[in-house]
Short mmCIF file of C-alpha atoms in Angstrom, two decimals:
data_model
loop_
_atom_site.label_atom_id
_atom_site.label_comp_id
_atom_site.label_asym_id
_atom_site.label_seq_id
_atom_site.Cartn_x
_atom_site.Cartn_y
_atom_site.Cartn_z
CA MET A 1 54.85 112.92 15.14
CA ALA A 2 54.43 115.90 17.66
CA THR A 3 57.14 116.03 20.20
CA GLY A 4 57.05 118.22 23.50
CA THR A 5 59.23 117.65 26.74
CA THR A 6 58.97 116.10 30.21
CA GLY A 7 61.68 115.82 32.53
CA GLY A 8 64.11 117.03 30.04
CA ARG A 9 63.17 114.55 27.63
CA LYS A 10 61.36 114.36 24.48
CA THR A 11 57.61 113.38 24.88
CA GLY A 12 56.94 112.71 21.40
CA GLN A 13 57.67 109.09 19.71
CA SER A 14 59.57 107.49 22.58
CA THR A 15 56.85 108.06 25.10
CA ALA A 16 54.05 107.16 22.60
CA ARG A 17 55.83 103.90 22.17
CA ARG A 18 55.74 103.14 25.88
CA THR A 19 52.06 104.14 26.07
CA SER A 20 50.78 102.47 22.96
CA ARG A 21 49.15 99.02 22.92
CA ARG A 22 50.57 97.95 19.69
CA ALA A 23 52.78 94.81 19.61
CA PRO A 24 56.42 95.54 19.67
CA ARG A 25 58.19 95.80 16.24
CA PRO A 26 61.71 94.78 15.50
CA THR A 27 63.90 97.61 15.14
CA GLY A 28 67.24 95.96 14.30
CA THR A 29 67.82 97.57 10.73
CA THR A 30 67.04 100.97 9.47
CA TYR A 31 64.16 99.77 7.57
CA GLU A 32 62.59 98.21 10.85
CA ALA A 33 63.31 101.11 12.88
CA ARG A 34 61.43 103.32 10.13
CA GLU A 35 58.48 101.17 10.23
CA HIS A 36 58.64 101.05 14.02
CA ALA A 37 58.44 104.78 14.16
CA ARG A 38 55.88 105.31 11.60
CA ALA A 39 53.45 102.93 13.37
CA GLN A 40 53.56 105.29 16.26
CA GLU A 41 51.69 107.89 14.23
CA GLY A 42 48.51 109.00 16.00
CA ALA A 43 49.57 107.73 19.55
CA ARG A 44 49.27 110.16 22.24
CA ALA A 45 50.76 110.46 25.72
CA ALA A 46 49.30 112.27 28.52
CA ALA A 47 51.86 114.96 28.51
CA MET A 48 52.66 116.34 25.02
CA PRO A 49 51.49 119.14 22.68
CA GLN A 50 48.83 119.07 20.21
CA VAL A 51 50.09 119.64 16.60
CA PRO A 52 48.22 121.37 15.01
CA ALA A 53 46.70 123.08 17.95
CA PRO A 54 42.90 122.84 17.86
CA GLU A 55 40.92 125.34 15.89
CA GLY A 56 41.05 128.68 17.57
CA LEU A 57 44.07 128.00 19.49
CA LEU A 58 47.71 129.09 19.05
CA TRP A 59 49.21 126.66 21.40
CA SER A 60 47.84 123.47 23.28
CA GLU A 61 50.09 121.29 25.50
CA THR A 62 50.07 119.56 28.65
CA VAL A 63 53.62 119.50 30.27
CA ALA A 64 54.44 116.92 32.72
CA GLY A 65 55.74 117.60 36.25
CA GLY A 66 59.63 117.89 35.49
CA GLY A 67 59.07 119.10 32.14
CA TYR A 68 59.44 122.28 30.22
CA THR A 69 58.37 124.05 27.02
CA HIS A 70 58.62 127.14 24.90
CA LYS A 71 56.74 129.03 22.42
CA VAL A 72 56.89 132.40 20.44
CA LEU A 73 53.61 134.21 20.86
CA ALA A 74 52.20 137.47 19.09
CA ARG A 75 51.23 140.65 20.62
CA GLY A 76 47.83 140.30 22.15
CA SER A 77 47.92 136.41 22.41
CA GLU A 78 46.35 135.31 25.77
CA LEU A 79 48.07 132.58 27.48
CA ARG A 80 46.13 130.31 29.93
CA LEU A 81 48.14 128.15 32.30
CA ALA A 82 46.02 125.85 34.33
CA ASP A 83 46.61 123.42 37.40
CA PRO A 84 44.36 120.43 37.14
CA THR A 85 45.74 118.62 40.11
CA GLY A 86 46.87 121.15 42.41
CA ASP A 87 50.49 120.08 41.96
CA ALA A 88 51.92 122.18 39.21
CA CYS A 89 54.23 124.94 39.35
CA ALA A 90 54.83 126.97 36.22
CA HIS A 91 58.08 128.81 36.42
CA VAL A 92 58.00 131.49 33.59
CA LEU A 93 60.59 133.64 31.72
CA LEU A 94 59.57 136.09 29.16
CA PHE A 95 61.76 137.91 26.49
CA VAL A 96 60.83 140.23 23.74
CA ASP A 97 60.87 138.33 20.63
CA GLY A 98 63.91 139.45 18.35
CA ARG A 99 65.14 141.67 21.20
CA PRO A 100 66.02 139.13 23.89
CA TRP A 101 68.13 141.63 26.00
CA GLU A 102 64.70 143.18 26.92
CA ARG A 103 63.22 140.49 29.38
CA LEU A 104 61.13 139.62 32.38
CA ASN A 105 62.60 141.68 35.46
CA ALA A 106 61.18 140.23 38.57
CA ALA A 107 62.66 143.13 40.74
CA ASP A 108 61.04 145.86 38.76
CA THR A 109 57.83 144.03 38.34
CA VAL A 110 57.65 144.02 42.24
CA LYS A 111 59.31 147.55 42.85
CA VAL A 112 57.47 149.65 40.37
CA GLN A 113 53.89 148.12 41.45
CA TRP A 114 54.70 148.32 44.94
CA ASN A 115 53.59 144.90 45.41
CA ALA A 116 55.24 141.45 45.85
CA TYR A 117 52.28 139.49 45.23
CA LEU A 118 50.78 138.44 41.76
CA GLY A 119 47.10 138.65 41.02
CA ALA A 120 44.73 139.78 38.30
CA GLY A 121 45.62 143.26 37.17
CA ARG A 122 49.36 142.83 37.71
CA LEU A 123 51.77 143.64 35.11
CA LEU A 124 55.17 141.69 34.16
CA LEU A 125 57.66 144.31 33.36
CA SER A 126 61.02 144.52 31.60
CA ASP A 127 63.96 146.45 33.04
CA GLN A 128 63.03 149.10 30.20
CA GLY A 129 59.96 150.23 32.05
CA ARG A 130 57.62 148.24 29.54
CA VAL A 131 54.96 145.81 30.06
CA LEU A 132 55.77 142.24 28.82
CA ALA A 133 52.60 140.62 29.90
CA SER A 134 49.49 141.82 31.74
CA LEU A 135 47.75 139.16 34.20
CA VAL A 136 44.25 139.48 33.14
CA SER A 137 42.41 136.65 35.31
CA ASP A 138 43.64 134.71 38.23
CA THR A 139 41.70 131.99 40.34
CA SER A 140 44.63 130.73 42.26
CA GLY A 141 46.35 133.63 44.05
CA ARG A 142 49.15 131.48 45.06
CA HIS A 143 52.37 132.69 43.24
CA ASP A 144 55.88 133.74 43.81
CA THR A 145 57.98 136.76 42.42
CA LEU A 146 60.92 136.22 44.85
CA CYS A 147 62.55 132.70 45.00
CA GLY A 148 62.93 131.91 41.29
CA THR A 149 63.33 128.41 40.31
CA SER A 150 65.31 125.75 41.48
CA SER A 151 68.85 124.77 40.80
CA ALA A 152 70.94 121.56 39.99
CA ALA A 153 72.94 121.87 43.19
CA ARG A 154 69.84 122.43 45.17
CA ASN A 155 67.94 119.33 43.63
CA THR A 156 71.05 117.17 43.98
CA ALA A 157 71.39 117.91 47.65
CA ARG A 158 67.73 117.52 48.15
CA TYR A 159 66.44 114.83 45.86
CA GLY A 160 69.82 113.08 44.81
CA ASP A 161 69.62 114.55 41.16
CA GLY A 162 69.23 117.85 39.53
CA SER A 163 70.27 117.27 35.92
CA ALA A 164 67.91 117.92 32.99
CA GLN A 165 67.63 114.45 31.96
CA GLY A 166 67.32 112.88 35.61
CA ARG A 167 64.61 111.93 37.91
CA SER A 168 64.42 115.34 39.44
CA PRO A 169 65.29 117.87 37.15
CA ALA A 170 66.03 121.56 38.30
CA GLY A 171 64.06 124.53 36.80
CA ARG A 172 67.36 126.17 35.70
CA GLU A 173 68.56 123.23 33.66
CA LEU A 174 65.33 122.88 31.88
CA PHE A 175 65.26 126.73 31.24
CA LEU A 176 68.88 126.22 29.81
CA LEU A 177 67.39 123.79 27.36
CA ALA A 178 64.30 125.81 26.16
CA ALA A 179 66.72 128.93 25.98
CA ALA A 180 69.12 126.90 23.53
CA LYS A 181 66.21 126.28 21.28
CA ASN A 182 65.62 129.93 20.99
CA GLY A 183 69.41 131.05 20.44
CA LEU A 184 69.67 131.81 24.26
CA GLY A 185 72.22 130.83 26.68
CA ALA A 186 73.11 130.82 30.60
CA ARG A 187 73.73 134.58 30.49
CA ASP A 188 70.23 135.40 29.11
CA LEU A 189 68.38 133.82 32.07
CA PRO A 190 67.17 136.10 34.53
CA PRO A 191 65.26 135.15 37.95
CA SER A 192 61.82 133.65 36.77
CA LEU A 193 58.37 134.02 38.10
CA SER A 194 56.20 131.06 39.48
CA PHE A 195 52.54 130.41 39.52
CA PHE A 196 50.33 127.96 41.51
CA GLN A 197 52.72 127.68 44.73
CA GLY A 198 52.69 130.56 46.68
CA LEU A 199 54.43 132.09 49.86
CA ARG A 200 54.20 134.95 52.38
CA VAL A 201 56.56 137.42 53.66
CA GLU A 202 56.32 137.52 57.56
CA PRO A 203 56.91 140.67 59.31
CA ASP A 204 60.56 139.64 60.15
CA GLY A 205 61.32 138.99 56.48
CA ALA A 206 61.00 135.11 56.56
CA LEU A 207 59.35 133.42 53.82
CA GLU A 208 56.56 131.04 54.61
CA PHE A 209 55.50 128.63 51.74
CA ILE A 210 51.75 128.40 51.75
CA GLY A 211 51.47 125.91 48.62
CA SER A 212 48.64 125.56 46.37
CA ALA A 213 44.97 126.91 46.14
CA GLY A 214 43.91 123.42 45.09
CA PRO A 215 43.08 121.71 41.83
CA GLY A 216 41.38 123.52 38.81
CA THR A 217 43.03 126.75 39.27
CA SER A 218 44.27 128.77 36.18
CA VAL A 219 45.91 132.25 35.30
CA THR A 220 45.58 133.92 31.94
CA LEU A 221 48.53 136.25 30.73
CA ARG A 222 48.12 138.83 27.82
CA ALA A 223 51.20 139.41 25.66
CA GLU A 224 51.64 142.91 25.36
CA GLN A 225 54.77 142.63 23.13
CA PRO A 226 55.51 139.89 21.07
CA LEU A 227 57.06 137.20 23.30
CA THR A 228 59.53 134.28 23.74
CA VAL A 229 57.87 132.28 26.58
CA LEU A 230 60.04 129.54 28.53
CA LEU A 231 58.22 127.49 31.12
CA ALA A 232 59.45 125.01 33.37
CA ASN A 233 57.10 123.00 35.45
CA VAL A 234 59.26 121.86 38.71
CA PRO A 235 58.49 121.71 42.22
CA HIS A 236 58.76 125.24 44.05
CA PRO A 237 62.33 125.61 45.88
CA LEU A 238 60.62 126.11 49.28
CA ASP A 239 58.32 123.35 48.72
CA PRO A 240 58.69 121.17 52.05
CA ARG A 241 57.50 117.92 50.64
CA PRO A 242 60.41 115.38 50.76
CA ALA A 243 59.65 113.65 47.43
CA TYR A 244 59.95 115.52 43.96
CA THR A 245 56.28 116.30 43.64
CA CYS A 246 55.02 118.24 40.66
CA GLY A 247 51.72 117.89 38.70
CA PRO A 248 50.87 118.36 34.87
CA LEU A 249 50.59 121.98 33.65
CA GLU A 250 47.92 122.47 31.12
CA VAL A 251 48.94 125.35 28.46
CA ARG A 252 46.57 127.08 25.97
CA ALA A 253 46.86 130.35 24.12
CA ARG A 254 44.70 132.01 21.62
CA PRO A 255 44.68 135.04 19.43
CA GLY A 256 43.73 138.33 21.32
CA ALA A 257 44.33 142.15 21.29
CA ALA A 258 46.95 143.87 23.40
CA THR A 259 45.65 146.27 26.27
CA ALA A 260 44.73 149.80 24.80
CA PRO A 261 43.73 152.86 26.10
CA GLY A 262 40.10 152.82 27.64
CA ASP A 263 40.88 149.24 29.13
CA PRO A 264 40.48 149.39 32.67
CA LEU A 265 43.78 147.75 33.30
CA TRP A 266 45.46 150.59 31.46
CA ASP A 267 44.69 153.23 33.93
CA ALA A 268 44.27 150.98 37.06
CA THR A 269 47.35 152.51 38.54
CA PRO A 270 49.79 155.67 37.78
CA GLU A 271 52.66 153.18 37.41
CA GLY A 272 50.79 150.91 35.28
CA ARG A 273 49.70 153.60 33.09
CA ARG A 274 53.20 155.02 32.62
CA ALA A 275 54.54 151.53 31.72
CA PHE A 276 51.71 150.98 28.97
CA LEU A 277 52.44 154.63 27.63
CA ASN A 278 56.33 153.52 27.47
CA THR A 279 55.27 150.20 25.88
CA ALA A 280 53.08 151.89 23.37
CA GLU A 281 55.65 154.84 22.42
CA HIS A 282 58.34 152.00 21.84
CA LEU A 283 56.14 149.84 19.78
CA THR A 284 54.67 152.76 17.49
CA ALA A 285 58.28 153.80 16.83
CA ARG A 286 58.94 150.30 15.64
CA GLY A 287 55.77 150.07 13.41
CA ILE A 288 54.15 147.68 15.71
CA GLY A 289 51.61 149.71 17.85
#
């Protein structure tokens, strides 16, 4: 039985049991519990991974609002995140697989590219001056590089609960669960970026929440190094809606090729070209480039 995560909880067998139309089975003994569990084979919930992924895909999953997921992706993989309802908010952390000390640096992503706004053609950078992922397509334009994700204290104050297993889980608490499944801990978690709920910086420095571009938008990231990807789908910290509101997030990844010299993205800006050269030099020395 495939398992995923939603609201900090597994979305496999237990969720399938709730959504199945099959008659309840007794579970008073180990044998009865085993038969009950096996009877759920083939049942699906609205939010869970497809295992195995459909042909041509490396990863296919729907993450419920208040849920999280994670995956290791090969260099060149294309990761498509989609917001079918207009209420998803995909908080993203990236780590170089096997070298987690090289990880997403939101400050350098903004600083090096002279721009706080994400969109097609932008690069997600590490603090080593190298490209972790490139944003190759974007139909949303509503993203955030500045606020990070929500905390347990904030969600408890606002919604009454911020625990990973609670009714309004915080993004950081979900990241901690995803991190632990990849041998990482709290000290490994930097500020995250988020997609599908945007903000703008006012001339006086105030942050204005501008929300979603609406249902049906997507972004596609290309892995420029082997990556460990952590995703938490929770409301944006500045979302003004009083209720904990977050729609499903569709996640699809397929094989592809990393950006190479001659690709327009490689030479789009002097800063980007230097980051790609730094990345290529590093990977070539490791026998990967």
